[in-house]
mmCIF file of C-alpha atoms in Angstrom:
data_model
loop_
_atom_site.group_PDB
_atom_site.id
_atom_site.type_symbol
_atom_site.label_atom_id
_atom_site.label_comp_id
_atom_site.label_asym_id
_atom_site.label_seq_id
_atom_site.Cartn_x
_atom_site.Cartn_y
_atom_site.Cartn_z
ATOM 1 C CA MET A 1 -2.814 -8.613 15.396
ATOM 2 C CA THR A 2 -3.333 -7.544 11.840
ATOM 3 C CA ARG A 3 -0.024 -5.753 11.013
ATOM 4 C CA ALA A 4 3.086 -7.266 9.844
ATOM 5 C CA THR A 5 5.253 -7.335 13.233
ATOM 6 C CA PRO A 6 8.637 -9.089 12.414
ATOM 7 C CA THR A 7 11.438 -8.211 15.284
ATOM 8 C CA THR A 8 14.164 -10.416 14.921
ATOM 9 C CA ALA A 9 17.141 -11.047 12.369
ATOM 10 C CA ALA A 10 15.756 -14.176 11.065
ATOM 11 C CA ALA A 11 12.566 -12.037 10.232
ATOM 12 C CA ALA A 12 14.305 -10.275 7.474
ATOM 13 C CA ALA A 13 13.468 -13.142 5.252
ATOM 14 C CA ILE A 14 10.358 -13.212 3.262
ATOM 15 C CA HIS A 15 7.276 -14.717 4.826
ATOM 16 C CA PRO A 16 3.635 -15.613 3.471
ATOM 17 C CA PHE A 17 0.787 -13.563 4.993
ATOM 18 C CA ARG A 18 -3.010 -13.780 5.338
ATOM 19 C CA LEU A 19 -5.328 -11.347 6.492
ATOM 20 C CA GLU A 20 -7.494 -12.840 9.216
ATOM 21 C CA VAL A 21 -8.735 -10.583 11.855
ATOM 22 C CA PRO A 22 -10.016 -12.367 15.040
ATOM 23 C CA GLN A 23 -14.056 -11.886 15.500
ATOM 24 C CA ALA A 24 -13.683 -10.681 18.781
ATOM 25 C CA GLN A 25 -11.604 -7.617 17.446
ATOM 26 C CA LEU A 26 -14.443 -6.948 15.081
ATOM 27 C CA ASN A 27 -17.054 -7.312 17.752
ATOM 28 C CA ASP A 28 -14.996 -5.077 20.114
ATOM 29 C CA LEU A 29 -14.786 -2.353 17.468
ATOM 30 C CA ARG A 30 -18.618 -2.346 16.763
ATOM 31 C CA GLU A 31 -19.109 -2.007 20.400
ATOM 32 C CA ARG A 32 -17.058 0.667 20.961
ATOM 33 C CA LEU A 33 -18.490 2.619 18.157
ATOM 34 C CA ALA A 34 -22.052 2.209 19.386
ATOM 35 C CA ARG A 35 -20.805 3.497 22.612
ATOM 36 C CA THR A 36 -19.703 6.605 21.047
ATOM 37 C CA ARG A 37 -20.670 10.058 23.094
ATOM 38 C CA TRP A 38 -21.422 12.735 20.335
ATOM 39 C CA PRO A 39 -20.855 16.298 21.174
ATOM 40 C CA ASP A 40 -22.913 19.357 20.047
ATOM 41 C CA ASP A 41 -22.594 20.259 16.444
ATOM 42 C CA ALA A 42 -20.396 23.570 16.985
ATOM 43 C CA ALA A 43 -20.038 23.750 13.167
ATOM 44 C CA GLY A 44 -23.807 24.146 12.326
ATOM 45 C CA GLY A 45 -23.580 21.693 9.583
ATOM 46 C CA THR A 46 -20.723 23.241 8.037
ATOM 47 C CA TRP A 47 -17.010 22.524 7.702
ATOM 48 C CA THR A 48 -15.881 25.897 9.095
ATOM 49 C CA TYR A 49 -14.658 24.212 12.218
ATOM 50 C CA GLY A 50 -14.314 20.697 11.232
ATOM 51 C CA ILE A 51 -16.154 17.788 9.863
ATOM 52 C CA PRO A 52 -19.829 18.333 10.575
ATOM 53 C CA LEU A 53 -21.340 15.981 12.867
ATOM 54 C CA ASP A 54 -23.937 14.226 10.802
ATOM 55 C CA ARG A 55 -20.830 13.514 8.351
ATOM 56 C CA LEU A 56 -19.215 11.681 11.051
ATOM 57 C CA GLN A 57 -22.127 9.981 12.618
ATOM 58 C CA ALA A 58 -22.855 8.625 9.156
ATOM 59 C CA LEU A 59 -18.981 7.224 8.799
ATOM 60 C CA THR A 60 -19.044 5.959 12.174
ATOM 61 C CA ASP A 61 -22.449 3.937 11.459
ATOM 62 C CA TYR A 62 -20.880 2.675 8.244
ATOM 63 C CA TRP A 63 -18.046 1.123 10.040
ATOM 64 C CA ARG A 64 -20.502 -0.120 12.601
ATOM 65 C CA THR A 65 -22.911 -1.712 10.686
ATOM 66 C CA GLY A 66 -22.479 -1.226 6.762
ATOM 67 C CA CYS A 67 -18.965 -2.604 6.109
ATOM 68 C CA ASP A 68 -18.560 -6.263 5.305
ATOM 69 C CA TRP A 69 -15.143 -6.698 6.810
ATOM 70 C CA ARG A 70 -14.812 -10.345 5.514
ATOM 71 C CA ALA A 71 -15.692 -9.567 2.158
ATOM 72 C CA CYS A 72 -12.787 -6.846 2.278
ATOM 73 C CA GLU A 73 -10.479 -9.626 3.737
ATOM 74 C CA ALA A 74 -11.516 -12.194 1.020
ATOM 75 C CA GLU A 75 -10.624 -9.549 -1.705
ATOM 76 C CA LEU A 76 -7.074 -9.230 -0.617
ATOM 77 C CA ASN A 77 -6.647 -12.943 0.152
ATOM 78 C CA ARG A 78 -7.249 -13.580 -3.468
ATOM 79 C CA PHE A 79 -3.781 -12.470 -3.945
ATOM 80 C CA ALA A 80 -0.472 -13.857 -2.686
ATOM 81 C CA GLN A 81 0.746 -11.585 0.288
ATOM 82 C CA PHE A 82 4.386 -11.542 2.096
ATOM 83 C CA THR A 83 5.864 -9.401 4.954
ATOM 84 C CA THR A 84 9.647 -8.631 5.283
ATOM 85 C CA LEU A 85 11.795 -6.131 6.930
ATOM 86 C CA PHE A 86 12.713 -3.248 4.541
ATOM 87 C CA GLY A 87 15.147 -0.628 5.766
ATOM 88 C CA GLY A 88 14.251 -1.704 9.517
ATOM 89 C CA ALA A 89 10.618 -1.550 9.060
ATOM 90 C CA SER A 90 8.332 -4.426 8.796
ATOM 91 C CA VAL A 91 6.404 -3.981 5.429
ATOM 92 C CA HIS A 92 3.491 -6.060 3.902
ATOM 93 C CA PHE A 93 3.082 -6.222 0.251
ATOM 94 C CA LEU A 94 1.049 -8.218 -2.413
ATOM 95 C CA HIS A 95 3.089 -10.064 -4.918
ATOM 96 C CA VAL A 96 1.108 -10.838 -8.236
ATOM 97 C CA ARG A 97 2.636 -12.688 -10.862
ATOM 98 C CA SER A 98 1.604 -12.467 -14.725
ATOM 99 C CA PRO A 99 0.935 -15.402 -16.832
ATOM 100 C CA GLU A 100 3.130 -13.899 -19.495
ATOM 101 C CA ARG A 101 6.860 -15.291 -18.823
ATOM 102 C CA HIS A 102 8.279 -11.930 -20.039
ATOM 103 C CA ALA A 103 6.276 -9.701 -18.393
ATOM 104 C CA LEU A 104 8.055 -6.893 -16.725
ATOM 105 C CA PRO A 105 8.399 -6.376 -12.677
ATOM 106 C CA LEU A 106 6.685 -3.439 -11.535
ATOM 107 C CA ILE A 107 6.680 -1.790 -8.071
ATOM 108 C CA MET A 108 3.579 0.345 -7.405
ATOM 109 C CA THR A 109 3.511 2.289 -4.149
ATOM 110 C CA HIS A 110 0.394 3.979 -2.821
ATOM 111 C CA GLY A 111 -0.001 7.652 -1.491
ATOM 112 C CA TRP A 112 -0.148 9.207 1.744
ATOM 113 C CA PRO A 113 -2.413 8.362 3.080
ATOM 114 C CA GLY A 114 -3.457 5.438 1.227
ATOM 115 C CA SER A 115 -3.557 1.575 0.800
ATOM 116 C CA VAL A 116 -2.689 -1.033 -1.774
ATOM 117 C CA VAL A 117 -6.579 -1.312 -2.041
ATOM 118 C CA GLU A 118 -6.410 1.551 -4.421
ATOM 119 C CA PHE A 119 -4.721 -0.876 -6.891
ATOM 120 C CA LEU A 120 -6.980 -4.057 -6.636
ATOM 121 C CA ASP A 121 -8.938 -2.687 -9.872
ATOM 122 C CA VAL A 122 -5.875 -2.704 -12.179
ATOM 123 C CA ILE A 123 -4.319 -5.790 -10.964
ATOM 124 C CA GLY A 124 -5.966 -7.995 -13.708
ATOM 125 C CA PRO A 125 -5.425 -5.746 -16.547
ATOM 126 C CA LEU A 126 -1.782 -5.158 -15.349
ATOM 127 C CA THR A 127 -0.863 -8.828 -14.985
ATOM 128 C CA ASP A 128 -3.146 -10.395 -17.562
ATOM 129 C CA PRO A 129 -3.676 -7.614 -20.540
ATOM 130 C CA HIS A 130 -4.583 -10.425 -23.101
ATOM 131 C CA ALA A 131 -7.526 -11.466 -20.763
ATOM 132 C CA HIS A 132 -8.771 -7.735 -20.794
ATOM 133 C CA GLY A 133 -8.639 -6.928 -24.388
ATOM 134 C CA GLY A 134 -5.031 -5.796 -24.351
ATOM 135 C CA ASP A 135 -1.251 -6.664 -25.756
ATOM 136 C CA PRO A 136 0.286 -9.596 -23.648
ATOM 137 C CA ALA A 137 3.735 -7.667 -24.329
ATOM 138 C CA ASP A 138 2.334 -5.155 -21.711
ATOM 139 C CA ALA A 139 2.091 -7.401 -18.908
ATOM 140 C CA PHE A 140 3.581 -6.771 -15.363
ATOM 141 C CA HIS A 141 4.568 -8.842 -12.397
ATOM 142 C CA LEU A 142 3.339 -6.966 -9.468
ATOM 143 C CA VAL A 143 4.750 -6.027 -6.055
ATOM 144 C CA LEU A 144 2.208 -3.679 -4.037
ATOM 145 C CA PRO A 145 3.750 -2.825 -0.809
ATOM 146 C CA HIS A 146 1.943 -0.897 2.133
ATOM 147 C CA ILE A 147 4.375 2.020 3.227
ATOM 148 C CA PRO A 148 5.399 1.769 6.831
ATOM 149 C CA GLY A 149 2.866 2.975 9.098
ATOM 150 C CA PHE A 150 0.043 2.329 6.816
ATOM 151 C CA GLY A 151 -2.260 -0.732 6.195
ATOM 152 C CA LEU A 152 -0.804 -4.187 7.127
ATOM 153 C CA SER A 153 2.950 -2.583 7.435
ATOM 154 C CA GLY A 154 4.485 -2.099 10.900
ATOM 155 C CA ARG A 155 5.409 1.591 12.436
ATOM 156 C CA THR A 156 7.968 3.520 10.950
ATOM 157 C CA CYS A 157 11.393 3.165 12.695
ATOM 158 C CA ALA A 158 12.794 6.889 12.742
ATOM 159 C CA PRO A 159 11.415 9.971 13.298
ATOM 160 C CA PHE A 160 10.024 12.034 9.923
ATOM 161 C CA SER A 161 13.349 14.388 9.904
ATOM 162 C CA ALA A 162 15.581 11.610 10.553
ATOM 163 C CA ARG A 163 13.912 9.584 7.761
ATOM 164 C CA CYS A 164 14.271 12.445 5.184
ATOM 165 C CA ALA A 165 17.804 12.829 6.018
ATOM 166 C CA ASN A 166 18.582 9.428 5.031
ATOM 167 C CA HIS A 167 16.325 9.157 2.321
ATOM 168 C CA PRO A 168 18.460 9.036 -0.903
ATOM 169 C CA ALA A 169 20.911 6.477 0.650
ATOM 170 C CA LYS A 170 17.677 4.362 1.642
ATOM 171 C CA LEU A 171 16.216 4.807 -1.763
ATOM 172 C CA GLU A 172 19.597 3.486 -3.303
ATOM 173 C CA SER A 173 19.536 0.306 -0.897
ATOM 174 C CA ALA A 174 15.889 -0.091 -1.469
ATOM 175 C CA SER A 175 15.974 -0.132 -5.237
ATOM 176 C CA ARG A 176 18.645 -2.659 -5.010
ATOM 177 C CA SER A 177 16.936 -4.807 -2.702
ATOM 178 C CA THR A 178 13.628 -4.859 -4.628
ATOM 179 C CA SER A 179 15.323 -6.706 -7.508
ATOM 180 C CA ASN A 180 15.507 -9.596 -5.039
ATOM 181 C CA VAL A 181 11.900 -10.034 -4.870
ATOM 182 C CA PHE A 182 11.629 -11.419 -8.187
ATOM 183 C CA SER A 183 12.678 -14.445 -9.685
ATOM 184 C CA THR A 184 11.528 -14.113 -13.210
ATOM 185 C CA GLY A 185 14.292 -15.267 -15.638
ATOM 186 C CA GLU A 186 14.898 -12.501 -18.308
ATOM 187 C CA SER A 187 12.433 -10.352 -16.785
ATOM 188 C CA GLN A 188 14.685 -9.703 -13.791
ATOM 189 C CA LYS A 189 16.973 -7.636 -15.752
ATOM 190 C CA LYS A 190 14.501 -4.907 -15.627
ATOM 191 C CA ASN A 191 12.230 -3.280 -12.955
ATOM 192 C CA ASP A 192 9.793 -0.421 -13.105
ATOM 193 C CA PHE A 193 8.284 1.677 -10.480
ATOM 194 C CA PHE A 194 5.058 3.646 -10.006
ATOM 195 C CA GLY A 195 4.254 5.845 -7.153
ATOM 196 C CA LYS A 196 1.073 7.714 -6.234
ATOM 197 C CA SER A 197 1.031 11.302 -3.883
ATOM 198 C CA SER A 198 4.019 10.743 -1.618
ATOM 199 C CA GLY A 199 4.543 7.355 -2.819
ATOM 200 C CA SER A 200 5.975 9.065 -6.235
ATOM 201 C CA ALA A 201 8.690 11.132 -4.614
ATOM 202 C CA GLY A 202 11.321 8.300 -4.705
ATOM 203 C CA ARG A 203 10.746 7.178 -8.014
ATOM 204 C CA PRO A 204 12.659 9.512 -10.155
ATOM 205 C CA ARG A 205 15.871 8.816 -7.759
ATOM 206 C CA ARG A 206 15.306 4.728 -8.188
ATOM 207 C CA ALA A 207 15.159 5.146 -11.815
ATOM 208 C CA THR A 208 18.410 7.058 -11.569
ATOM 209 C CA VAL A 209 19.916 4.470 -9.198
ATOM 210 C CA ARG A 210 19.115 1.658 -11.547
ATOM 211 C CA ALA A 211 19.197 3.375 -15.035
ATOM 212 C CA SER A 212 21.188 0.464 -16.386
ATOM 213 C CA LEU A 213 18.206 -1.858 -15.348
ATOM 214 C CA SER A 214 14.905 0.160 -15.666
ATOM 215 C CA ALA A 215 13.370 1.430 -18.725
ATOM 216 C CA ARG A 216 10.723 3.620 -17.344
ATOM 217 C CA SER A 217 9.685 5.107 -13.998
ATOM 218 C CA VAL A 218 6.198 6.752 -13.547
ATOM 219 C CA GLY A 219 5.281 9.267 -10.512
ATOM 220 C CA VAL A 220 2.156 10.779 -10.057
ATOM 221 C CA PRO A 221 2.174 13.268 -7.358
ATOM 222 C CA CYS A 222 -1.557 14.617 -6.314
ATOM 223 C CA GLY A 223 -0.867 17.654 -5.327
ATOM 224 C CA SER A 224 -2.124 19.241 -1.860
ATOM 225 C CA MET A 225 -5.377 18.175 0.053
ATOM 226 C CA PRO A 226 -8.026 20.969 0.187
ATOM 227 C CA LEU A 227 -8.519 22.869 3.191
ATOM 228 C CA VAL A 228 -12.340 22.827 3.422
ATOM 229 C CA GLY A 229 -14.615 19.791 3.211
ATOM 230 C CA TYR A 230 -14.825 17.504 0.034
#
């Protein structure tokens, strides 16, 4: 299995994680994609009735023959990864420490749909700005979680309406729990939060909850997805 799946009380601890998909699963995926039976292109090459057949065939062919999954694994496995239970859900996250002693802990959450892969290109500049021509005082320790139901995290644990109803209380609990991820001396006094798309929704509340600890909170809503092809 590739997703984090702790189920016992003891699993609430933080466990090291490494992404290693069995080759048999990759072979099975390619074989099933190769056996796809395609319908007629009812859309006539446009997006009027959904994705055009040629676009879907090209995407399928990429996943069957063009994607180097092992290279993707190696890219993620460059960084320390962990799993833990968070609000009842199994959560996978990257924890990347800065070489700067007084770096500020920063939690970055991806959007919906999305993945921590969105942040891979900024890990270096954020954790080690000096190596990228920046000011070492701007360094961060990073925690990059997959939100439940996405990437390598486990499934969600409640219906959407129930999760929304309890959202404020869960955010308050989460904001307190996330501080336990860090053990960085003086930098433990501050935590910052960054979110994209739906991941930004909880940031203002978290900033309020931890007003005495956090100096900044950044949310970046991405707006609505277009109704036609893009």
